[in-house]
GROMACS .gro file of N, CA, C and O in nm:
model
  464
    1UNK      N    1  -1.880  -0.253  -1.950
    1UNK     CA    2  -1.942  -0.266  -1.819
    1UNK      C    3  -1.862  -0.184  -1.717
    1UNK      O    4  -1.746  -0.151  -1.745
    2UNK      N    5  -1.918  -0.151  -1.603
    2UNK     CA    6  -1.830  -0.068  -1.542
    2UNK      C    7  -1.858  -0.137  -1.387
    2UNK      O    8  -1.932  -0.233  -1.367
    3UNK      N    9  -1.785  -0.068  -1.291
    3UNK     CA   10  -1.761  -0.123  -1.164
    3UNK      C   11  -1.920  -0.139  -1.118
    3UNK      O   12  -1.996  -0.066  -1.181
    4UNK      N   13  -1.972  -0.211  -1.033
    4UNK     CA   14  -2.093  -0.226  -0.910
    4UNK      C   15  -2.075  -0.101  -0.824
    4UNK      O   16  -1.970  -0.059  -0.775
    5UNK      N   17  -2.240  -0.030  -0.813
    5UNK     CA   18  -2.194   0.080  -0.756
    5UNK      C   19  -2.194   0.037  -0.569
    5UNK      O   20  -2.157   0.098  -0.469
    6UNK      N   21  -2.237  -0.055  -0.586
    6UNK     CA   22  -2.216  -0.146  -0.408
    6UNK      C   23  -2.091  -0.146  -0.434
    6UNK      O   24  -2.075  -0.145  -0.312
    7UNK      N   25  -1.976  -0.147  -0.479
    7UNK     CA   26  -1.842  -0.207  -0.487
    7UNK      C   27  -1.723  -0.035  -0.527
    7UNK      O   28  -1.609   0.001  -0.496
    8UNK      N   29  -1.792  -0.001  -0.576
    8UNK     CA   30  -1.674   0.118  -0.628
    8UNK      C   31  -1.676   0.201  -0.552
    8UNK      O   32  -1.616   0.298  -0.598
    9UNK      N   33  -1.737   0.229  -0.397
    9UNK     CA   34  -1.643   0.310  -0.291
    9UNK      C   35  -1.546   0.216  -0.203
    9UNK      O   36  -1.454   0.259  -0.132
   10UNK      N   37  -1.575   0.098  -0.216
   10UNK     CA   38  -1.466  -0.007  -0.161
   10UNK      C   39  -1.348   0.023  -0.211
   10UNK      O   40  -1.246   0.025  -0.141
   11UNK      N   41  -1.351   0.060  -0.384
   11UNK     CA   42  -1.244  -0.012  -0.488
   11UNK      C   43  -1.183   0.173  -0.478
   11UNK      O   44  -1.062   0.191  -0.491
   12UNK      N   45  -1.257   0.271  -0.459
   12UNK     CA   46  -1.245   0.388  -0.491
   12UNK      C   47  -1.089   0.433  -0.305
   12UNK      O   48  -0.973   0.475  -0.306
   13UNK      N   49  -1.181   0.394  -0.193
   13UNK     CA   50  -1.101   0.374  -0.067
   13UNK      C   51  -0.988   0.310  -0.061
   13UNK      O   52  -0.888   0.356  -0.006
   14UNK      N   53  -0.993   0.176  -0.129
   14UNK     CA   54  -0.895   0.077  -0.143
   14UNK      C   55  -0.752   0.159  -0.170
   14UNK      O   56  -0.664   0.180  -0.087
   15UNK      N   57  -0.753   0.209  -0.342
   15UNK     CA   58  -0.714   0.302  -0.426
   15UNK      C   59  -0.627   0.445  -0.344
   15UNK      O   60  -0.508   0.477  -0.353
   16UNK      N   61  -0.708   0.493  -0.287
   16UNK     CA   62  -0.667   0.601  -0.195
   16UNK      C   63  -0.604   0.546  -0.045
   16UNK      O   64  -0.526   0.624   0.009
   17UNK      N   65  -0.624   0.456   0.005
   17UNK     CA   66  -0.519   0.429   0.104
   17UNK      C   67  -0.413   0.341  -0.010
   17UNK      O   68  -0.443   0.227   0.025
   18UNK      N   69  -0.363   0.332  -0.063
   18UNK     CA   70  -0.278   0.227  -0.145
   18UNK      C   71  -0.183   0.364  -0.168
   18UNK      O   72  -0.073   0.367  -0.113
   19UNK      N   73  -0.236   0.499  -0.265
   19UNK     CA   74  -0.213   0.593  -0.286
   19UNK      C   75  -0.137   0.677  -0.151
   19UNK      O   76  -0.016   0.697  -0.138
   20UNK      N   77  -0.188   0.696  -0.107
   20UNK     CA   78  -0.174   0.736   0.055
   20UNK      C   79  -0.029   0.660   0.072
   20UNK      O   80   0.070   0.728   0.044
   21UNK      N   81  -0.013   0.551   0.106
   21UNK     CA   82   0.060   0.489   0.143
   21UNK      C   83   0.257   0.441   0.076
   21UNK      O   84   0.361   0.394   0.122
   22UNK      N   85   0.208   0.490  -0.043
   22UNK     CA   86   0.279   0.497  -0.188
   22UNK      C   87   0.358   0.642  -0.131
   22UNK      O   88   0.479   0.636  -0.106
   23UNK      N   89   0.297   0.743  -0.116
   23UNK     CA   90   0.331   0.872  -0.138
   23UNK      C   91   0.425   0.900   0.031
   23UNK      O   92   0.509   0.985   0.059
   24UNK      N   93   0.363   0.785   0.117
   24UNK     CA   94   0.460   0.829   0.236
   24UNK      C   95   0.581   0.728   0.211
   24UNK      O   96   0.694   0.755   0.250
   25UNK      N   97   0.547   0.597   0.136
   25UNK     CA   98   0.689   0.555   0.149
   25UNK      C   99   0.815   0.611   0.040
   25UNK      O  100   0.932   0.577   0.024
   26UNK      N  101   0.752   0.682  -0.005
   26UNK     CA  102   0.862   0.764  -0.129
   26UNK      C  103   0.906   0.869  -0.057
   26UNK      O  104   1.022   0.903  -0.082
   27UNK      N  105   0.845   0.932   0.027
   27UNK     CA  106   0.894   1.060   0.126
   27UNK      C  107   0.980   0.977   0.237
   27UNK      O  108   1.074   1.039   0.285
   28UNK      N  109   0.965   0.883   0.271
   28UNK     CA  110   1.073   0.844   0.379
   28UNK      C  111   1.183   0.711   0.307
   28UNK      O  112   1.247   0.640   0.385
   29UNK      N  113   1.192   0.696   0.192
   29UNK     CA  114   1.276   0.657   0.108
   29UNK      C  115   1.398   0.809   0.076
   29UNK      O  116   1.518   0.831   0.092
   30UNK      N  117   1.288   0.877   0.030
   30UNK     CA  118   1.326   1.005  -0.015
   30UNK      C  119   1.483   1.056   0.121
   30UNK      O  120   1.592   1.108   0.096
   31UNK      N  121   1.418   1.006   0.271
   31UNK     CA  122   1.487   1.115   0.389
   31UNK      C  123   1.579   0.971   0.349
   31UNK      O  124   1.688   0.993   0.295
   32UNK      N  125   1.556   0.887   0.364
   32UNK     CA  126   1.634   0.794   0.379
   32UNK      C  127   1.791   0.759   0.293
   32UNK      O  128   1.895   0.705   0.332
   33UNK      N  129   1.749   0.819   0.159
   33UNK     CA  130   1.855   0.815   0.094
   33UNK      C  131   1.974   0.920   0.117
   33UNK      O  132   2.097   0.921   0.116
   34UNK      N  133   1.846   1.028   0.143
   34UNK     CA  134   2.007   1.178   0.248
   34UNK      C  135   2.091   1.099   0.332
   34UNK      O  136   2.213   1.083   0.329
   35UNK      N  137   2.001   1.050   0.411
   35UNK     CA  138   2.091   0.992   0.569
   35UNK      C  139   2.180   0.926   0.535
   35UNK      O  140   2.292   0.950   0.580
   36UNK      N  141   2.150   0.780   0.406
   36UNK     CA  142   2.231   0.692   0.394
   36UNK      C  143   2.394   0.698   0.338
   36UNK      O  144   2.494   0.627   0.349
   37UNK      N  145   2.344   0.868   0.252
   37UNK     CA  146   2.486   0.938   0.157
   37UNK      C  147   2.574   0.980   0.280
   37UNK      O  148   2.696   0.991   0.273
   38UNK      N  149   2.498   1.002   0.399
   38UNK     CA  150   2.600   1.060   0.497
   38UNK      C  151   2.654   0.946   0.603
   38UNK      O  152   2.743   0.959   0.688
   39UNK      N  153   2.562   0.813   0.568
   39UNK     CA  154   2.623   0.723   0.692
   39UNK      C  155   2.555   0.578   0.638
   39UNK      O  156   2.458   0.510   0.669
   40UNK      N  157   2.656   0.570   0.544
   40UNK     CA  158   2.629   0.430   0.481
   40UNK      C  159   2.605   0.278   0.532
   40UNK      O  160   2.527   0.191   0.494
   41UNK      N  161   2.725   0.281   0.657
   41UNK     CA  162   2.741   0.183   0.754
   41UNK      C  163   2.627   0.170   0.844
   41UNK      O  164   2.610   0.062   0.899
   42UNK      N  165   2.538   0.278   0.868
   42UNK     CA  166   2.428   0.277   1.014
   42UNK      C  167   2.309   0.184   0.984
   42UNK      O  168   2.197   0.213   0.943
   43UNK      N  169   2.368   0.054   1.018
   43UNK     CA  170   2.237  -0.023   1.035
   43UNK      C  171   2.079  -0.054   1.099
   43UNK      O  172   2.001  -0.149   1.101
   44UNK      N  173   2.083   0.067   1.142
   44UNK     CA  174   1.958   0.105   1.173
   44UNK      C  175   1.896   0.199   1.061
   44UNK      O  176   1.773   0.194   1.054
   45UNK      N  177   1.965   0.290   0.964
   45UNK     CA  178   1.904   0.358   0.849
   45UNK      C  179   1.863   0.216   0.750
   45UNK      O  180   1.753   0.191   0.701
   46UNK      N  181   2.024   0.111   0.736
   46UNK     CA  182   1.980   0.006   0.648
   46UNK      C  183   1.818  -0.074   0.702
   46UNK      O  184   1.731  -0.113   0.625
   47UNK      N  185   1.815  -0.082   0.863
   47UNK     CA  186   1.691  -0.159   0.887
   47UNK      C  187   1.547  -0.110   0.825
   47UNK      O  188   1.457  -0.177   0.774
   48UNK      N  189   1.562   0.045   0.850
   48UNK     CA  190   1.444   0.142   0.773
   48UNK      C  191   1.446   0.148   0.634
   48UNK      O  192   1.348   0.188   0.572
   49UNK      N  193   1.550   0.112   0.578
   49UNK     CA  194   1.505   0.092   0.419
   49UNK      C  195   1.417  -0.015   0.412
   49UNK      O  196   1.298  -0.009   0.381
   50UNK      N  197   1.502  -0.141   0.450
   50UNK     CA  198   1.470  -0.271   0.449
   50UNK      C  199   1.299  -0.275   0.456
   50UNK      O  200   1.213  -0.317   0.377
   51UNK      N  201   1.294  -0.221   0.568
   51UNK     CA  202   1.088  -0.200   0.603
   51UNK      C  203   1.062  -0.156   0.521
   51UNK      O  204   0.993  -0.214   0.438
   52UNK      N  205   1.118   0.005   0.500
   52UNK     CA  206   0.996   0.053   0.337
   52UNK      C  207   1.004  -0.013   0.197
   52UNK      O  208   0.919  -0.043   0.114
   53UNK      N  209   1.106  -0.021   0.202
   53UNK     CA  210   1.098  -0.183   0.065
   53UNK      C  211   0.990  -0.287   0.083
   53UNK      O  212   0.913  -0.347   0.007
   54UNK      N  213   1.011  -0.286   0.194
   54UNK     CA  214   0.927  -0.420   0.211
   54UNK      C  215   0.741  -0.372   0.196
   54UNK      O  216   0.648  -0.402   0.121
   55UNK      N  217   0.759  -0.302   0.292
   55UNK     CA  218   0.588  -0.218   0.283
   55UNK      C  219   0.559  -0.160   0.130
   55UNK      O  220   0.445  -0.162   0.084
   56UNK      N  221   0.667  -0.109   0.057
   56UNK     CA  222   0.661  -0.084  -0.063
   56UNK      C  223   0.599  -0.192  -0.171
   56UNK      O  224   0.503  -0.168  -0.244
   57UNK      N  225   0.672  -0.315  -0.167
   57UNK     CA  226   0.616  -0.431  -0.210
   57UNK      C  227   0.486  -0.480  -0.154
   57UNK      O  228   0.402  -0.499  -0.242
   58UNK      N  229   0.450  -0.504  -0.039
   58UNK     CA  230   0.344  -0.537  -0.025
   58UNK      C  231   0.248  -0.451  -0.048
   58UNK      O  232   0.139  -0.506  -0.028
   59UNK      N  233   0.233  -0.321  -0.086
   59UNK     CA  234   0.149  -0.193  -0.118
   59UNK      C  235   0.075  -0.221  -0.332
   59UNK      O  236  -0.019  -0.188  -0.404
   60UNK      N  237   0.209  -0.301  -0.336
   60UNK     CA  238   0.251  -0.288  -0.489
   60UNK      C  239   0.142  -0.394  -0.510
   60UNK      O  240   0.031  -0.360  -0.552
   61UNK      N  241   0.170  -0.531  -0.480
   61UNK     CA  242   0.146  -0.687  -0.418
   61UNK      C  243  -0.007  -0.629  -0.444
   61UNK      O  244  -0.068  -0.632  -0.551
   62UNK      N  245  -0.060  -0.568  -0.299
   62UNK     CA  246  -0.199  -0.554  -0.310
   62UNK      C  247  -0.282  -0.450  -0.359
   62UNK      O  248  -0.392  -0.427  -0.310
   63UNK      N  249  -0.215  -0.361  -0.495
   63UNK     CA  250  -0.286  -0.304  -0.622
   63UNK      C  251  -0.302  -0.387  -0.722
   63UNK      O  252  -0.398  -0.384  -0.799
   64UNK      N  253  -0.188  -0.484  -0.724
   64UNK     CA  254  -0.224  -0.547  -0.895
   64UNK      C  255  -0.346  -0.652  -0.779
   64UNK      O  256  -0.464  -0.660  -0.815
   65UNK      N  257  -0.316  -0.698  -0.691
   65UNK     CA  258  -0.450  -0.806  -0.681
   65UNK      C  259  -0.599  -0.721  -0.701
   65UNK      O  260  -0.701  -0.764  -0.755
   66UNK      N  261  -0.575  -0.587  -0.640
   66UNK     CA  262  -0.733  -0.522  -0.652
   66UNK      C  263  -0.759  -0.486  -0.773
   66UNK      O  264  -0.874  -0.467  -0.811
   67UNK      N  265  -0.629  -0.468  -0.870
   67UNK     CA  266  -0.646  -0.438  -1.030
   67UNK      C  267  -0.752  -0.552  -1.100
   67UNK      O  268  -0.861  -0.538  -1.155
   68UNK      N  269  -0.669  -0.665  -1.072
   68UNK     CA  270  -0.695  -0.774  -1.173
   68UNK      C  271  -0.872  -0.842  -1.081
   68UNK      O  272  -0.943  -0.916  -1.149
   69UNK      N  273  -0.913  -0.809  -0.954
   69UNK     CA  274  -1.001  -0.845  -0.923
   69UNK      C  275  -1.060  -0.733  -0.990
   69UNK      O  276  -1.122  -0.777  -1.086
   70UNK      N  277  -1.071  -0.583  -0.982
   70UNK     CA  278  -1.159  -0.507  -1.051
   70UNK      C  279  -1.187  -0.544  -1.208
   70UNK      O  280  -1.302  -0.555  -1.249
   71UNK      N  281  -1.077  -0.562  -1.289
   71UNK     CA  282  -1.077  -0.622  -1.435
   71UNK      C  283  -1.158  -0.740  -1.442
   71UNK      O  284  -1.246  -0.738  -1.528
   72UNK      N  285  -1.147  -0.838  -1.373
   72UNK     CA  286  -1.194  -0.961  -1.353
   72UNK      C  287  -1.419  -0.877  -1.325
   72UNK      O  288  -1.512  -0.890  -1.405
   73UNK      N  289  -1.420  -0.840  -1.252
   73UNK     CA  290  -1.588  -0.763  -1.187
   73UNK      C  291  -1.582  -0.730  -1.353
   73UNK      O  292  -1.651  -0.813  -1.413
   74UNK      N  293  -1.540  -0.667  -1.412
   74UNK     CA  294  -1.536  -0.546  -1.563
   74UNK      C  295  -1.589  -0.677  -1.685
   74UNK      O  296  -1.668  -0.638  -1.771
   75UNK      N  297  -1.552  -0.805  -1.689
   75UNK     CA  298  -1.585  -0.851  -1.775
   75UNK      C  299  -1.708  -0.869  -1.808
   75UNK      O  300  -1.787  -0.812  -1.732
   76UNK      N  301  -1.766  -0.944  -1.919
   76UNK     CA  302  -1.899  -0.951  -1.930
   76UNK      C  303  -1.925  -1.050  -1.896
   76UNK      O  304  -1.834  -1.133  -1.894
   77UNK      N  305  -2.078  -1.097  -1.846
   77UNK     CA  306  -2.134  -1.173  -1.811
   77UNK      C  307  -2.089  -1.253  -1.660
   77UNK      O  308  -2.093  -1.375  -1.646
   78UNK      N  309  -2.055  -1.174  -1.574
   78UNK     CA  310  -1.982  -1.204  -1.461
   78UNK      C  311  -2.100  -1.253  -1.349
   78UNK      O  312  -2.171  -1.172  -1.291
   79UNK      N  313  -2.108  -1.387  -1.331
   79UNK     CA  314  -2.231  -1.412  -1.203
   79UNK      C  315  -2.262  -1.316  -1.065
   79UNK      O  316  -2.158  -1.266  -1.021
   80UNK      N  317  -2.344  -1.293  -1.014
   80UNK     CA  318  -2.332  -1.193  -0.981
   80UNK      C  319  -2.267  -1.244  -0.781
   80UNK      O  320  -2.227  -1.171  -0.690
   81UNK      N  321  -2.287  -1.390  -0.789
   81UNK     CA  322  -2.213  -1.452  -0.661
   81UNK      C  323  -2.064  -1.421  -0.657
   81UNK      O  324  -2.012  -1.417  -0.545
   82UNK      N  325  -1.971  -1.395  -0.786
   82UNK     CA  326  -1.859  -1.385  -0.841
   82UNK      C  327  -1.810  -1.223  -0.787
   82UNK      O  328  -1.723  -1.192  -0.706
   83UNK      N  329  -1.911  -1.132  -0.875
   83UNK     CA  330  -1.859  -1.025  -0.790
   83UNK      C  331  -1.910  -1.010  -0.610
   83UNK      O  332  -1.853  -0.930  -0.536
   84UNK      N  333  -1.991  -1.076  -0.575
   84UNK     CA  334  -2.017  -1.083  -0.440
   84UNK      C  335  -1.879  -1.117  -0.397
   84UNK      O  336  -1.815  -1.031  -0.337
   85UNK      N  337  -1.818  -1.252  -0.425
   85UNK     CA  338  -1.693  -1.264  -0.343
   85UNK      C  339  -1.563  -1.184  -0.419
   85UNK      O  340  -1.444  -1.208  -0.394
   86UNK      N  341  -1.607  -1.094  -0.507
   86UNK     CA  342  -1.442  -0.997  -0.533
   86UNK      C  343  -1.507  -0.883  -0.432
   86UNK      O  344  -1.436  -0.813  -0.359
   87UNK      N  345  -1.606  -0.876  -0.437
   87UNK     CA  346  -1.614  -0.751  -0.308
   87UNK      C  347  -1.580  -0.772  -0.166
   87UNK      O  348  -1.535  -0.685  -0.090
   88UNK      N  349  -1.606  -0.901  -0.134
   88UNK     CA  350  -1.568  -0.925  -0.011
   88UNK      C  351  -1.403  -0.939  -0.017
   88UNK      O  352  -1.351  -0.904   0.089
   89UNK      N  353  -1.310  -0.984  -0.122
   89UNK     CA  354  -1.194  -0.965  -0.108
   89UNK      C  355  -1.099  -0.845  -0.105
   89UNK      O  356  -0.987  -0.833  -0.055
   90UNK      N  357  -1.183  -0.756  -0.177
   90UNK     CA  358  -1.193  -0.615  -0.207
   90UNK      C  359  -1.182  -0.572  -0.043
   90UNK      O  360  -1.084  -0.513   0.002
   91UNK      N  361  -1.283  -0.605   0.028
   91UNK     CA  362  -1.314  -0.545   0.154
   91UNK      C  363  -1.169  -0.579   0.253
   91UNK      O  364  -1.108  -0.502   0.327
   92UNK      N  365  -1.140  -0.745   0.218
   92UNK     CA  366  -1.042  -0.798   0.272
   92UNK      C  367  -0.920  -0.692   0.277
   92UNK      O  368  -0.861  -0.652   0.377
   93UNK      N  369  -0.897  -0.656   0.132
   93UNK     CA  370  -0.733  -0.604   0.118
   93UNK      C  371  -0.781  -0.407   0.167
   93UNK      O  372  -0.698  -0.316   0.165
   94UNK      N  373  -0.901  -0.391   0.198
   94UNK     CA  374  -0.877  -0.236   0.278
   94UNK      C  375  -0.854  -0.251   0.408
   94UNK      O  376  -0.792  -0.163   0.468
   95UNK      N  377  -0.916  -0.400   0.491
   95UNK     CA  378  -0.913  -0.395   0.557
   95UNK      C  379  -0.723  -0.469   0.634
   95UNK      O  380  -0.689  -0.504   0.747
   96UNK      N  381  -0.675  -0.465   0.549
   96UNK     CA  382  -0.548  -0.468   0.518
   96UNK      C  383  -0.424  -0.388   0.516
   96UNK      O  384  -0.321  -0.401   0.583
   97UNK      N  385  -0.451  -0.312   0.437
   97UNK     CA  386  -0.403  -0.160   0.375
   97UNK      C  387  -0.368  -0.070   0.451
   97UNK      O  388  -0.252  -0.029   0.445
   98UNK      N  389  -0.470  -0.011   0.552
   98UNK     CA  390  -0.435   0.072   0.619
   98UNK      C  391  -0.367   0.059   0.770
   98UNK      O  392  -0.343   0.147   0.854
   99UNK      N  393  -0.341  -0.116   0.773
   99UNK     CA  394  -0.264  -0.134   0.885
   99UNK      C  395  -0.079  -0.144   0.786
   99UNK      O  396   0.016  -0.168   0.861
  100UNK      N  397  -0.062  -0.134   0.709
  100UNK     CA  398   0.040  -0.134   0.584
  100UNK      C  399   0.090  -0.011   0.609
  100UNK      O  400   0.199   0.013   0.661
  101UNK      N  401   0.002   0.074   0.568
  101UNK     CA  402   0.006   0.261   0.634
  101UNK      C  403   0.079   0.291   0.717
  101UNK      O  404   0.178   0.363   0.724
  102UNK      N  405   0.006   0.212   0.804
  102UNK     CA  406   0.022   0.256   0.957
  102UNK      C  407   0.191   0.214   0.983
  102UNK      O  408   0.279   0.286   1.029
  103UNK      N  409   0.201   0.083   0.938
  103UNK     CA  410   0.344   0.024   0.961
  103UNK      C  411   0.450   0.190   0.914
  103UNK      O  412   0.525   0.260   0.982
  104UNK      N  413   0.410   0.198   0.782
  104UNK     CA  414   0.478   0.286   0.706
  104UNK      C  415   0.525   0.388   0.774
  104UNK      O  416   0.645   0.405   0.798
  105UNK      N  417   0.400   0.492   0.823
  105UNK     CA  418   0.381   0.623   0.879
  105UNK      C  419   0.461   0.586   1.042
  105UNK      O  420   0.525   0.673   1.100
  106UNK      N  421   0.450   0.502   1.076
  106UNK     CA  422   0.535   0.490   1.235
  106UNK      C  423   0.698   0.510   1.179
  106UNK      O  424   0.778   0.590   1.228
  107UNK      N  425   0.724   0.420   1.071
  107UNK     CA  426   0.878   0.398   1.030
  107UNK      C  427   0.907   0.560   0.963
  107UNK      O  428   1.026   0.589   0.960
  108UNK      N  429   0.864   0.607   0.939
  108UNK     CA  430   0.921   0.715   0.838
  108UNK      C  431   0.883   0.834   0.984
  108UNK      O  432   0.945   0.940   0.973
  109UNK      N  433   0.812   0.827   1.083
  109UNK     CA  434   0.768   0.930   1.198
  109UNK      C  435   0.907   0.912   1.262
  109UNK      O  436   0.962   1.022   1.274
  110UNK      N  437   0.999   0.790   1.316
  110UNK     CA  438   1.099   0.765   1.352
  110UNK      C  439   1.197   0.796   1.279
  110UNK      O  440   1.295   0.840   1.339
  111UNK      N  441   1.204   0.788   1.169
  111UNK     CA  442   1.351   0.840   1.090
  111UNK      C  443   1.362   1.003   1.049
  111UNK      O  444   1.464   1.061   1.011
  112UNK      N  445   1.200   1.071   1.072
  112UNK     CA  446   1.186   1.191   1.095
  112UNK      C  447   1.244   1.270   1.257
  112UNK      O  448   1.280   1.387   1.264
  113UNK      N  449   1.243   1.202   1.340
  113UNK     CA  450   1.290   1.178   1.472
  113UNK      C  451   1.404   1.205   1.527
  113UNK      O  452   1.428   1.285   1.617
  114UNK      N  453   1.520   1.090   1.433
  114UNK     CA  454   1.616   1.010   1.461
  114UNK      C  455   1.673   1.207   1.338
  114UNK      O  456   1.728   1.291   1.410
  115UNK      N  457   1.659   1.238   1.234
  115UNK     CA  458   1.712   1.283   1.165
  115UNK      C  459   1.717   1.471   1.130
  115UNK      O  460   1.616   1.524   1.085
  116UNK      N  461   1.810   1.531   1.149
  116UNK     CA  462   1.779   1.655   1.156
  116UNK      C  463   1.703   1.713   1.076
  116UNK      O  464   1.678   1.833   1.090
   0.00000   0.00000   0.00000
């Protein structure tokens, strides 16, 4: 069985801001670890890890839930009220996601800022 095609630009968007979001916190992990080799003590570099860890996890957090809800839609014989409410949760975690982003892209715009 394959995804609801009402459901797989949700799951397809979802996916790509998750992606999106993945790829900026590895680039400001990435600046972050220069800075930290040069100034181990600056607790304001430690505070900006701390966030992208954290946004990192919750990025992580809400793929396996959209995984195992998409797997869950994939089985057979699935009521079709069932995938009604994984789509609406589906909808839930985009409408989620890209405020996750956003956290991200402000923290890593500042340590781009702060850093030569």
């Amino acid at each position: 069985m394959s995804i609801p095609s009402d459901i797989r630009p949700l799951v397809n968007e979802l996916y790509q801001v998750l992606d999106d979001s993945e790829r900026q916190a590895t680039k400001g992990l990435f600046a972050l670890r220069t800075a930290m080799s040069l100034f181990p003590e600056n607790e304001i570099l430690m505070q900006y890890f701390s966030s992208i860890s954290n946004f990192q996890f919750c990025v992580a957090g809400t793929r396996l839930q959209a995984e195992n809800i998409v797997n869950n839609i994939l089985l057979v014989d699935v009521p079709d009220e069932d995938v009604q409410k994984a789509g609406d949760y589906l909808a839930t975690l985009l409408h989620i996601a890209p405020k996750v982003k956003i956290m991200i892209d402000k923290v890593v715009e500042r340590l781009e800022e702060a850093l030569p």
